[in-house]
């Protein structure tokens, strides 16, 4: 049983690490697109609110909505749009 638990734990950690790497790449790509999108207001990002920080907020909110199965997708899109 211990060996089985160890392998499950190891697989969980490997899966978690892969997910973290994927999410980091996704957030970096989102921030890059925000910084280079001509539709984004000039000067919107500052030292206190960088594209990376904004992306972290949006990504966290998005995952929260998905994981909690909230039906507030329109509110989320309105928030991001503004």
PDB file of N, CA, C and O in Angstrom:
ATOM      1  N   UNK A   1       0.827  -1.205   0.000  1.00  0.00           N
ATOM      2  CA  UNK A   1       0.000   0.000   0.000  1.00  0.00           C
ATOM      3  C   UNK A   1       0.872   1.270   0.000  1.00  0.00           C
ATOM      4  O   UNK A   1       0.578   2.225  -0.687  1.00  0.00           O
ATOM      5  N   UNK A   2       1.950   1.247   0.796  1.00  0.00           N
ATOM      6  CA  UNK A   2       2.823   2.430   0.850  1.00  0.00           C
ATOM      7  C   UNK A   2       3.448   2.734  -0.503  1.00  0.00           C
ATOM      8  O   UNK A   2       3.557   3.880  -0.899  1.00  0.00           O
ATOM      9  N   UNK A   3       3.895   1.719  -1.193  1.00  0.00           N
ATOM     10  CA  UNK A   3       4.491   1.908  -2.515  1.00  0.00           C
ATOM     11  C   UNK A   3       3.489   2.496  -3.486  1.00  0.00           C
ATOM     12  O   UNK A   3       3.815   3.373  -4.287  1.00  0.00           O
ATOM     13  N   UNK A   4       2.252   2.019  -3.386  1.00  0.00           N
ATOM     14  CA  UNK A   4       1.195   2.525  -4.258  1.00  0.00           C
ATOM     15  C   UNK A   4       0.918   3.997  -3.946  1.00  0.00           C
ATOM     16  O   UNK A   4       0.775   4.818  -4.858  1.00  0.00           O
ATOM     17  N   UNK A   5       0.851   4.330  -2.666  1.00  0.00           N
ATOM     18  CA  UNK A   5       0.630   5.721  -2.255  1.00  0.00           C
ATOM     19  C   UNK A   5       1.770   6.617  -2.724  1.00  0.00           C
ATOM     20  O   UNK A   5       1.547   7.752  -3.137  1.00  0.00           O
ATOM     21  N   UNK A   6       2.985   6.113  -2.641  1.00  0.00           N
ATOM     22  CA  UNK A   6       4.143   6.882  -3.083  1.00  0.00           C
ATOM     23  C   UNK A   6       4.024   7.209  -4.574  1.00  0.00           C
ATOM     24  O   UNK A   6       4.257   8.337  -4.992  1.00  0.00           O
ATOM     25  N   UNK A   7       3.658   6.213  -5.396  1.00  0.00           N
ATOM     26  CA  UNK A   7       3.552   6.448  -6.840  1.00  0.00           C
ATOM     27  C   UNK A   7       2.418   7.407  -7.170  1.00  0.00           C
ATOM     28  O   UNK A   7       2.551   8.237  -8.050  1.00  0.00           O
ATOM     29  N   UNK A   8       1.311   7.299  -6.426  1.00  0.00           N
ATOM     30  CA  UNK A   8       0.219   8.254  -6.643  1.00  0.00           C
ATOM     31  C   UNK A   8       0.675   9.671  -6.299  1.00  0.00           C
ATOM     32  O   UNK A   8       0.370  10.621  -7.000  1.00  0.00           O
ATOM     33  N   UNK A   9       1.424   9.791  -5.200  1.00  0.00           N
ATOM     34  CA  UNK A   9       1.939  11.099  -4.789  1.00  0.00           C
ATOM     35  C   UNK A   9       2.905  11.648  -5.819  1.00  0.00           C
ATOM     36  O   UNK A   9       2.873  12.833  -6.160  1.00  0.00           O
ATOM     37  N   UNK A  10       3.758  10.794  -6.327  1.00  0.00           N
ATOM     38  CA  UNK A  10       4.736  11.204  -7.328  1.00  0.00           C
ATOM     39  C   UNK A  10       4.041  11.648  -8.614  1.00  0.00           C
ATOM     40  O   UNK A  10       4.378  12.685  -9.187  1.00  0.00           O
ATOM     41  N   UNK A  11       3.038  10.884  -9.046  1.00  0.00           N
ATOM     42  CA  UNK A  11       2.291  11.252 -10.243  1.00  0.00           C
ATOM     43  C   UNK A  11       1.560  12.571 -10.032  1.00  0.00           C
ATOM     44  O   UNK A  11       1.492  13.402 -10.936  1.00  0.00           O
ATOM     45  N   UNK A  12       1.006  12.773  -8.846  1.00  0.00           N
ATOM     46  CA  UNK A  12       0.313  14.020  -8.537  1.00  0.00           C
ATOM     47  C   UNK A  12       1.284  15.197  -8.631  1.00  0.00           C
ATOM     48  O   UNK A  12       0.969  16.227  -9.234  1.00  0.00           O
ATOM     49  N   UNK A  13       2.459  15.047  -8.040  1.00  0.00           N
ATOM     50  CA  UNK A  13       3.447  16.123  -8.064  1.00  0.00           C
ATOM     51  C   UNK A  13       3.928  16.412  -9.482  1.00  0.00           C
ATOM     52  O   UNK A  13       4.101  17.571  -9.852  1.00  0.00           O
ATOM     53  N   UNK A  14       4.125  15.371 -10.272  1.00  0.00           N
ATOM     54  CA  UNK A  14       4.548  15.567 -11.660  1.00  0.00           C
ATOM     55  C   UNK A  14       3.448  16.279 -12.451  1.00  0.00           C
ATOM     56  O   UNK A  14       3.731  17.169 -13.247  1.00  0.00           O
ATOM     57  N   UNK A  15       2.204  15.881 -12.229  1.00  0.00           N
ATOM     58  CA  UNK A  15       1.077  16.524 -12.900  1.00  0.00           C
ATOM     59  C   UNK A  15       0.931  17.970 -12.484  1.00  0.00           C
ATOM     60  O   UNK A  15       0.682  18.852 -13.322  1.00  0.00           O
ATOM     61  N   UNK A  16       1.114  18.223 -11.196  1.00  0.00           N
ATOM     62  CA  UNK A  16       1.018  19.595 -10.685  1.00  0.00           C
ATOM     63  C   UNK A  16       2.113  20.467 -11.284  1.00  0.00           C
ATOM     64  O   UNK A  16       1.858  21.607 -11.688  1.00  0.00           O
ATOM     65  N   UNK A  17       3.318  19.936 -11.373  1.00  0.00           N
ATOM     66  CA  UNK A  17       4.441  20.685 -11.944  1.00  0.00           C
ATOM     67  C   UNK A  17       4.183  20.984 -13.419  1.00  0.00           C
ATOM     68  O   UNK A  17       4.404  22.104 -13.884  1.00  0.00           O
ATOM     69  N   UNK A  18       3.682  19.992 -14.157  1.00  0.00           N
ATOM     70  CA  UNK A  18       3.377  20.193 -15.577  1.00  0.00           C
ATOM     71  C   UNK A  18       2.300  21.262 -15.741  1.00  0.00           C
ATOM     72  O   UNK A  18       2.385  22.112 -16.636  1.00  0.00           O
ATOM     73  N   UNK A  19       1.298  21.245 -14.870  1.00  0.00           N
ATOM     74  CA  UNK A  19       0.229  22.238 -14.928  1.00  0.00           C
ATOM     75  C   UNK A  19       0.777  23.635 -14.620  1.00  0.00           C
ATOM     76  O   UNK A  19       0.433  24.606 -15.301  1.00  0.00           O
ATOM     77  N   UNK A  20       1.651  23.748 -13.645  1.00  0.00           N
ATOM     78  CA  UNK A  20       2.255  25.038 -13.306  1.00  0.00           C
ATOM     79  C   UNK A  20       3.067  25.591 -14.474  1.00  0.00           C
ATOM     80  O   UNK A  20       3.000  26.780 -14.770  1.00  0.00           O
ATOM     81  N   UNK A  21       3.836  24.728 -15.131  1.00  0.00           N
ATOM     82  CA  UNK A  21       4.634  25.157 -16.287  1.00  0.00           C
ATOM     83  C   UNK A  21       3.707  25.623 -17.407  1.00  0.00           C
ATOM     84  O   UNK A  21       3.935  26.666 -18.024  1.00  0.00           O
ATOM     85  N   UNK A  22       2.648  24.870 -17.670  1.00  0.00           N
ATOM     86  CA  UNK A  22       1.688  25.238 -18.710  1.00  0.00           C
ATOM     87  C   UNK A  22       1.034  26.576 -18.394  1.00  0.00           C
ATOM     88  O   UNK A  22       0.930  27.444 -19.259  1.00  0.00           O
ATOM     89  N   UNK A  23       0.582  26.738 -17.148  1.00  0.00           N
ATOM     90  CA  UNK A  23      -0.067  27.995 -16.754  1.00  0.00           C
ATOM     91  C   UNK A  23       0.894  29.163 -16.853  1.00  0.00           C
ATOM     92  O   UNK A  23       0.519  30.257 -17.274  1.00  0.00           O
ATOM     93  N   UNK A  24       2.143  28.974 -16.486  1.00  0.00           N
ATOM     94  CA  UNK A  24       3.138  30.043 -16.580  1.00  0.00           C
ATOM     95  C   UNK A  24       3.343  30.447 -18.035  1.00  0.00           C
ATOM     96  O   UNK A  24       3.374  31.643 -18.358  1.00  0.00           O
ATOM     97  N   UNK A  25       3.452  29.476 -18.917  1.00  0.00           N
ATOM     98  CA  UNK A  25       3.604  29.783 -20.346  1.00  0.00           C
ATOM     99  C   UNK A  25       2.381  30.522 -20.871  1.00  0.00           C
ATOM    100  O   UNK A  25       2.508  31.485 -21.633  1.00  0.00           O
ATOM    101  N   UNK A  26       1.210  30.071 -20.465  1.00  0.00           N
ATOM    102  CA  UNK A  26      -0.029  30.700 -20.907  1.00  0.00           C
ATOM    103  C   UNK A  26      -0.105  32.149 -20.419  1.00  0.00           C
ATOM    104  O   UNK A  26      -0.426  33.060 -21.186  1.00  0.00           O
ATOM    105  N   UNK A  27       0.237  32.374 -19.153  1.00  0.00           N
ATOM    106  CA  UNK A  27       0.203  33.743 -18.607  1.00  0.00           C
ATOM    107  C   UNK A  27       1.237  34.636 -19.279  1.00  0.00           C
ATOM    108  O   UNK A  27       0.951  35.797 -19.580  1.00  0.00           O
ATOM    109  N   UNK A  28       2.422  34.104 -19.539  1.00  0.00           N
ATOM    110  CA  UNK A  28       3.446  34.892 -20.230  1.00  0.00           C
ATOM    111  C   UNK A  28       2.989  35.284 -21.632  1.00  0.00           C
ATOM    112  O   UNK A  28       3.198  36.418 -22.075  1.00  0.00           O
ATOM    113  N   UNK A  29       2.351  34.349 -22.306  1.00  0.00           N
ATOM    114  CA  UNK A  29       1.852  34.631 -23.646  1.00  0.00           C
ATOM    115  C   UNK A  29       0.720  35.670 -23.597  1.00  0.00           C
ATOM    116  O   UNK A  29       0.663  36.573 -24.426  1.00  0.00           O
ATOM    117  N   UNK A  30      -0.166  35.552 -22.616  1.00  0.00           N
ATOM    118  CA  UNK A  30      -1.253  36.529 -22.465  1.00  0.00           C
ATOM    119  C   UNK A  30      -0.684  37.922 -22.220  1.00  0.00           C
ATOM    120  O   UNK A  30      -1.147  38.905 -22.814  1.00  0.00           O
ATOM    121  N   UNK A  31       0.293  38.027 -21.338  1.00  0.00           N
ATOM    122  CA  UNK A  31       0.903  39.321 -21.036  1.00  0.00           C
ATOM    123  C   UNK A  31       1.571  39.896 -22.283  1.00  0.00           C
ATOM    124  O   UNK A  31       1.456  41.098 -22.555  1.00  0.00           O
ATOM    125  N   UNK A  32       2.238  39.063 -23.046  1.00  0.00           N
ATOM    126  CA  UNK A  32       2.885  39.507 -24.286  1.00  0.00           C
ATOM    127  C   UNK A  32       1.848  40.073 -25.257  1.00  0.00           C
ATOM    128  O   UNK A  32       2.048  41.136 -25.852  1.00  0.00           O
ATOM    129  N   UNK A  33       0.733  39.365 -25.411  1.00  0.00           N
ATOM    130  CA  UNK A  33      -0.321  39.837 -26.315  1.00  0.00           C
ATOM    131  C   UNK A  33      -0.901  41.163 -25.833  1.00  0.00           C
ATOM    132  O   UNK A  33      -1.164  42.065 -26.631  1.00  0.00           O
ATOM    133  N   UNK A  34      -1.102  41.296 -24.529  1.00  0.00           N
ATOM    134  CA  UNK A  34      -1.632  42.549 -23.986  1.00  0.00           C
ATOM    135  C   UNK A  34      -0.688  43.718 -24.254  1.00  0.00           C
ATOM    136  O   UNK A  34      -1.117  44.809 -24.600  1.00  0.00           O
ATOM    137  N   UNK A  35       0.595  43.480 -24.072  1.00  0.00           N
ATOM    138  CA  UNK A  35       1.579  44.541 -24.275  1.00  0.00           C
ATOM    139  C   UNK A  35       1.692  44.957 -25.740  1.00  0.00           C
ATOM    140  O   UNK A  35       2.093  46.078 -26.029  1.00  0.00           O
ATOM    141  N   UNK A  36       1.330  44.056 -26.646  1.00  0.00           N
ATOM    142  CA  UNK A  36       1.502  44.333 -28.071  1.00  0.00           C
ATOM    143  C   UNK A  36       0.195  44.545 -28.828  1.00  0.00           C
ATOM    144  O   UNK A  36       0.226  44.763 -30.039  1.00  0.00           O
ATOM    145  N   UNK A  37      -0.917  44.498 -28.147  1.00  0.00           N
ATOM    146  CA  UNK A  37      -2.218  44.675 -28.795  1.00  0.00           C
ATOM    147  C   UNK A  37      -2.490  46.168 -28.982  1.00  0.00           C
ATOM    148  O   UNK A  37      -2.518  46.932 -28.024  1.00  0.00           O
ATOM    149  N   UNK A  38      -2.704  46.582 -30.207  1.00  0.00           N
ATOM    150  CA  UNK A  38      -2.928  48.000 -30.509  1.00  0.00           C
ATOM    151  C   UNK A  38      -4.271  48.498 -29.979  1.00  0.00           C
ATOM    152  O   UNK A  38      -4.481  49.708 -29.867  1.00  0.00           O
ATOM    153  N   UNK A  39      -5.175  47.595 -29.637  1.00  0.00           N
ATOM    154  CA  UNK A  39      -6.486  47.986 -29.096  1.00  0.00           C
ATOM    155  C   UNK A  39      -6.421  48.347 -27.613  1.00  0.00           C
ATOM    156  O   UNK A  39      -7.348  48.939 -27.079  1.00  0.00           O
ATOM    157  N   UNK A  40      -5.329  47.990 -26.963  1.00  0.00           N
ATOM    158  CA  UNK A  40      -5.149  48.308 -25.541  1.00  0.00           C
ATOM    159  C   UNK A  40      -4.716  49.760 -25.423  1.00  0.00           C
ATOM    160  O   UNK A  40      -3.816  50.209 -26.138  1.00  0.00           O
ATOM    161  N   UNK A  41      -5.377  50.469 -24.514  1.00  0.00           N
ATOM    162  CA  UNK A  41      -5.029  51.889 -24.311  1.00  0.00           C
ATOM    163  C   UNK A  41      -3.547  52.041 -23.977  1.00  0.00           C
ATOM    164  O   UNK A  41      -2.998  51.301 -23.170  1.00  0.00           O
ATOM    165  N   UNK A  42      -2.919  53.024 -24.603  1.00  0.00           N
ATOM    166  CA  UNK A  42      -1.529  53.343 -24.294  1.00  0.00           C
ATOM    167  C   UNK A  42      -1.445  53.847 -22.855  1.00  0.00           C
ATOM    168  O   UNK A  42      -2.293  54.599 -22.408  1.00  0.00           O
ATOM    169  N   UNK A  43      -0.423  53.435 -22.139  1.00  0.00           N
ATOM    170  CA  UNK A  43      -0.212  53.901 -20.774  1.00  0.00           C
ATOM    171  C   UNK A  43      -1.050  53.186 -19.736  1.00  0.00           C
ATOM    172  O   UNK A  43      -1.011  53.547 -18.566  1.00  0.00           O
ATOM    173  N   UNK A  44      -1.820  52.175 -20.147  1.00  0.00           N
ATOM    174  CA  UNK A  44      -2.679  51.466 -19.189  1.00  0.00           C
ATOM    175  C   UNK A  44      -1.843  50.694 -18.167  1.00  0.00           C
ATOM    176  O   UNK A  44      -2.196  50.590 -17.014  1.00  0.00           O
ATOM    177  N   UNK A  45      -0.705  50.174 -18.614  1.00  0.00           N
ATOM    178  CA  UNK A  45       0.153  49.428 -17.709  1.00  0.00           C
ATOM    179  C   UNK A  45       1.214  50.353 -17.140  1.00  0.00           C
ATOM    180  O   UNK A  45       1.798  51.165 -17.851  1.00  0.00           O
ATOM    181  N   UNK A  46       1.408  50.235 -15.853  1.00  0.00           N
ATOM    182  CA  UNK A  46       2.354  51.077 -15.124  1.00  0.00           C
ATOM    183  C   UNK A  46       3.287  50.189 -14.309  1.00  0.00           C
ATOM    184  O   UNK A  46       3.183  48.962 -14.354  1.00  0.00           O
ATOM    185  N   UNK A  47       4.128  50.816 -13.542  1.00  0.00           N
ATOM    186  CA  UNK A  47       5.023  50.069 -12.649  1.00  0.00           C
ATOM    187  C   UNK A  47       4.203  49.298 -11.604  1.00  0.00           C
ATOM    188  O   UNK A  47       4.580  48.208 -11.192  1.00  0.00           O
ATOM    189  N   UNK A  48       3.075  49.881 -11.185  1.00  0.00           N
ATOM    190  CA  UNK A  48       2.236  49.242 -10.166  1.00  0.00           C
ATOM    191  C   UNK A  48       1.262  48.217 -10.742  1.00  0.00           C
ATOM    192  O   UNK A  48       0.791  47.346 -10.016  1.00  0.00           O
ATOM    193  N   UNK A  49       0.913  48.339 -11.997  1.00  0.00           N
ATOM    194  CA  UNK A  49       0.015  47.391 -12.659  1.00  0.00           C
ATOM    195  C   UNK A  49       0.607  47.042 -14.021  1.00  0.00           C
ATOM    196  O   UNK A  49       0.274  47.641 -15.036  1.00  0.00           O
ATOM    197  N   UNK A  50       1.491  46.064 -13.998  1.00  0.00           N
ATOM    198  CA  UNK A  50       2.116  45.617 -15.244  1.00  0.00           C
ATOM    199  C   UNK A  50       1.175  44.651 -15.966  1.00  0.00           C
ATOM    200  O   UNK A  50       0.191  44.175 -15.381  1.00  0.00           O
ATOM    201  N   UNK A  51       1.497  44.341 -17.201  1.00  0.00           N
ATOM    202  CA  UNK A  51       0.716  43.358 -17.949  1.00  0.00           C
ATOM    203  C   UNK A  51       0.775  41.996 -17.252  1.00  0.00           C
ATOM    204  O   UNK A  51      -0.213  41.258 -17.240  1.00  0.00           O
ATOM    205  N   UNK A  52       1.893  41.692 -16.630  1.00  0.00           N
ATOM    206  CA  UNK A  52       2.039  40.422 -15.933  1.00  0.00           C
ATOM    207  C   UNK A  52       1.137  40.360 -14.703  1.00  0.00           C
ATOM    208  O   UNK A  52       0.489  39.347 -14.444  1.00  0.00           O
ATOM    209  N   UNK A  53       1.085  41.443 -13.939  1.00  0.00           N
ATOM    210  CA  UNK A  53       0.223  41.493 -12.749  1.00  0.00           C
ATOM    211  C   UNK A  53      -1.242  41.418 -13.170  1.00  0.00           C
ATOM    212  O   UNK A  53      -2.028  40.658 -12.601  1.00  0.00           O
ATOM    213  N   UNK A  54      -1.615  42.172 -14.197  1.00  0.00           N
ATOM    214  CA  UNK A  54      -2.984  42.145 -14.698  1.00  0.00           C
ATOM    215  C   UNK A  54      -3.348  40.730 -15.153  1.00  0.00           C
ATOM    216  O   UNK A  54      -4.426  40.219 -14.842  1.00  0.00           O
ATOM    217  N   UNK A  55      -2.436  40.085 -15.862  1.00  0.00           N
ATOM    218  CA  UNK A  55      -2.672  38.728 -16.333  1.00  0.00           C
ATOM    219  C   UNK A  55      -2.862  37.764 -15.166  1.00  0.00           C
ATOM    220  O   UNK A  55      -3.733  36.903 -15.198  1.00  0.00           O
ATOM    221  N   UNK A  56      -2.065  37.916 -14.116  1.00  0.00           N
ATOM    222  CA  UNK A  56      -2.233  37.077 -12.929  1.00  0.00           C
ATOM    223  C   UNK A  56      -3.627  37.254 -12.334  1.00  0.00           C
ATOM    224  O   UNK A  56      -4.280  36.269 -11.965  1.00  0.00           O
ATOM    225  N   UNK A  57      -4.084  38.497 -12.212  1.00  0.00           N
ATOM    226  CA  UNK A  57      -5.422  38.758 -11.667  1.00  0.00           C
ATOM    227  C   UNK A  57      -6.499  38.115 -12.535  1.00  0.00           C
ATOM    228  O   UNK A  57      -7.401  37.442 -12.039  1.00  0.00           O
ATOM    229  N   UNK A  58      -6.417  38.333 -13.829  1.00  0.00           N
ATOM    230  CA  UNK A  58      -7.417  37.815 -14.754  1.00  0.00           C
ATOM    231  C   UNK A  58      -7.407  36.288 -14.751  1.00  0.00           C
ATOM    232  O   UNK A  58      -8.457  35.637 -14.715  1.00  0.00           O
ATOM    233  N   UNK A  59      -6.234  35.711 -14.765  1.00  0.00           N
ATOM    234  CA  UNK A  59      -6.110  34.257 -14.783  1.00  0.00           C
ATOM    235  C   UNK A  59      -6.690  33.657 -13.506  1.00  0.00           C
ATOM    236  O   UNK A  59      -7.420  32.653 -13.558  1.00  0.00           O
ATOM    237  N   UNK A  60      -6.397  34.253 -12.362  1.00  0.00           N
ATOM    238  CA  UNK A  60      -6.928  33.775 -11.085  1.00  0.00           C
ATOM    239  C   UNK A  60      -8.447  33.877 -11.057  1.00  0.00           C
ATOM    240  O   UNK A  60      -9.135  32.941 -10.631  1.00  0.00           O
ATOM    241  N   UNK A  61      -8.970  34.992 -11.507  1.00  0.00           N
ATOM    242  CA  UNK A  61     -10.419  35.178 -11.555  1.00  0.00           C
ATOM    243  C   UNK A  61     -11.059  34.169 -12.497  1.00  0.00           C
ATOM    244  O   UNK A  61     -12.081  33.557 -12.178  1.00  0.00           O
ATOM    245  N   UNK A  62     -10.472  33.975 -13.668  1.00  0.00           N
ATOM    246  CA  UNK A  62     -10.981  33.029 -14.641  1.00  0.00           C
ATOM    247  C   UNK A  62     -11.020  31.608 -14.064  1.00  0.00           C
ATOM    248  O   UNK A  62     -12.031  30.900 -14.177  1.00  0.00           O
ATOM    249  N   UNK A  63      -9.933  31.169 -13.432  1.00  0.00           N
ATOM    250  CA  UNK A  63      -9.899  29.832 -12.841  1.00  0.00           C
ATOM    251  C   UNK A  63     -10.915  29.701 -11.721  1.00  0.00           C
ATOM    252  O   UNK A  63     -11.568  28.655 -11.584  1.00  0.00           O
ATOM    253  N   UNK A  64     -11.080  30.747 -10.936  1.00  0.00           N
ATOM    254  CA  UNK A  64     -12.066  30.727  -9.861  1.00  0.00           C
ATOM    255  C   UNK A  64     -13.472  30.532 -10.412  1.00  0.00           C
ATOM    256  O   UNK A  64     -14.251  29.736  -9.892  1.00  0.00           O
ATOM    257  N   UNK A  65     -13.790  31.241 -11.479  1.00  0.00           N
ATOM    258  CA  UNK A  65     -15.109  31.111 -12.105  1.00  0.00           C
ATOM    259  C   UNK A  65     -15.304  29.686 -12.631  1.00  0.00           C
ATOM    260  O   UNK A  65     -16.359  29.072 -12.431  1.00  0.00           O
ATOM    261  N   UNK A  66     -14.283  29.138 -13.270  1.00  0.00           N
ATOM    262  CA  UNK A  66     -14.387  27.776 -13.804  1.00  0.00           C
ATOM    263  C   UNK A  66     -14.519  26.734 -12.701  1.00  0.00           C
ATOM    264  O   UNK A  66     -15.376  25.851 -12.764  1.00  0.00           O
ATOM    265  N   UNK A  67     -13.670  26.837 -11.684  1.00  0.00           N
ATOM    266  CA  UNK A  67     -13.658  25.828 -10.627  1.00  0.00           C
ATOM    267  C   UNK A  67     -14.904  25.885  -9.756  1.00  0.00           C
ATOM    268  O   UNK A  67     -15.361  24.858  -9.256  1.00  0.00           O
ATOM    269  N   UNK A  68     -15.445  27.060  -9.576  1.00  0.00           N
ATOM    270  CA  UNK A  68     -16.652  27.198  -8.754  1.00  0.00           C
ATOM    271  C   UNK A  68     -17.920  27.060  -9.587  1.00  0.00           C
ATOM    272  O   UNK A  68     -19.014  27.196  -9.073  1.00  0.00           O
ATOM    273  N   UNK A  69     -17.735  26.802 -10.877  1.00  0.00           N
ATOM    274  CA  UNK A  69     -18.844  26.603 -11.813  1.00  0.00           C
ATOM    275  C   UNK A  69     -19.853  27.750 -11.748  1.00  0.00           C
ATOM    276  O   UNK A  69     -21.054  27.549 -11.736  1.00  0.00           O
ATOM    277  N   UNK A  70     -19.315  28.941 -11.679  1.00  0.00           N
ATOM    278  CA  UNK A  70     -20.166  30.129 -11.659  1.00  0.00           C
ATOM    279  C   UNK A  70     -20.687  30.404 -13.059  1.00  0.00           C
ATOM    280  O   UNK A  70     -20.015  30.126 -14.042  1.00  0.00           O
ATOM    281  N   UNK A  71     -21.849  30.958 -13.137  1.00  0.00           N
ATOM    282  CA  UNK A  71     -22.449  31.288 -14.424  1.00  0.00           C
ATOM    283  C   UNK A  71     -22.362  32.783 -14.701  1.00  0.00           C
ATOM    284  O   UNK A  71     -23.254  33.366 -15.286  1.00  0.00           O
ATOM    285  N   UNK A  72     -21.288  33.394 -14.279  1.00  0.00           N
ATOM    286  CA  UNK A  72     -21.111  34.835 -14.421  1.00  0.00           C
ATOM    287  C   UNK A  72     -20.104  35.158 -15.521  1.00  0.00           C
ATOM    288  O   UNK A  72     -19.322  36.083 -15.404  1.00  0.00           O
ATOM    289  N   UNK A  73     -20.143  34.404 -16.584  1.00  0.00           N
ATOM    290  CA  UNK A  73     -19.165  34.601 -17.659  1.00  0.00           C
ATOM    291  C   UNK A  73     -19.289  35.979 -18.292  1.00  0.00           C
ATOM    292  O   UNK A  73     -18.297  36.609 -18.623  1.00  0.00           O
ATOM    293  N   UNK A  74     -20.511  36.455 -18.445  1.00  0.00           N
ATOM    294  CA  UNK A  74     -20.711  37.779 -19.041  1.00  0.00           C
ATOM    295  C   UNK A  74     -20.101  38.866 -18.157  1.00  0.00           C
ATOM    296  O   UNK A  74     -19.497  39.807 -18.656  1.00  0.00           O
ATOM    297  N   UNK A  75     -20.240  38.736 -16.855  1.00  0.00           N
ATOM    298  CA  UNK A  75     -19.639  39.705 -15.931  1.00  0.00           C
ATOM    299  C   UNK A  75     -18.124  39.691 -16.040  1.00  0.00           C
ATOM    300  O   UNK A  75     -17.483  40.738 -16.040  1.00  0.00           O
ATOM    301  N   UNK A  76     -17.566  38.489 -16.142  1.00  0.00           N
ATOM    302  CA  UNK A  76     -16.123  38.369 -16.285  1.00  0.00           C
ATOM    303  C   UNK A  76     -15.643  39.050 -17.565  1.00  0.00           C
ATOM    304  O   UNK A  76     -14.667  39.808 -17.549  1.00  0.00           O
ATOM    305  N   UNK A  77     -16.319  38.775 -18.664  1.00  0.00           N
ATOM    306  CA  UNK A  77     -15.926  39.381 -19.939  1.00  0.00           C
ATOM    307  C   UNK A  77     -16.069  40.902 -19.901  1.00  0.00           C
ATOM    308  O   UNK A  77     -15.235  41.622 -20.445  1.00  0.00           O
ATOM    309  N   UNK A  78     -17.099  41.390 -19.248  1.00  0.00           N
ATOM    310  CA  UNK A  78     -17.286  42.839 -19.112  1.00  0.00           C
ATOM    311  C   UNK A  78     -16.146  43.450 -18.283  1.00  0.00           C
ATOM    312  O   UNK A  78     -15.622  44.509 -18.605  1.00  0.00           O
ATOM    313  N   UNK A  79     -15.755  42.747 -17.231  1.00  0.00           N
ATOM    314  CA  UNK A  79     -14.647  43.205 -16.388  1.00  0.00           C
ATOM    315  C   UNK A  79     -13.360  43.301 -17.188  1.00  0.00           C
ATOM    316  O   UNK A  79     -12.650  44.307 -17.132  1.00  0.00           O
ATOM    317  N   UNK A  80     -13.052  42.274 -17.956  1.00  0.00           N
ATOM    318  CA  UNK A  80     -11.829  42.253 -18.748  1.00  0.00           C
ATOM    319  C   UNK A  80     -11.887  43.331 -19.845  1.00  0.00           C
ATOM    320  O   UNK A  80     -10.894  43.990 -20.111  1.00  0.00           O
ATOM    321  N   UNK A  81     -13.035  43.485 -20.454  1.00  0.00           N
ATOM    322  CA  UNK A  81     -13.180  44.443 -21.546  1.00  0.00           C
ATOM    323  C   UNK A  81     -12.895  45.875 -21.079  1.00  0.00           C
ATOM    324  O   UNK A  81     -12.309  46.665 -21.799  1.00  0.00           O
ATOM    325  N   UNK A  82     -13.270  46.183 -19.858  1.00  0.00           N
ATOM    326  CA  UNK A  82     -13.052  47.532 -19.332  1.00  0.00           C
ATOM    327  C   UNK A  82     -11.649  47.688 -18.804  1.00  0.00           C
ATOM    328  O   UNK A  82     -11.110  48.702 -18.672  1.00  0.00           O
TER     329      UNK A  82
END
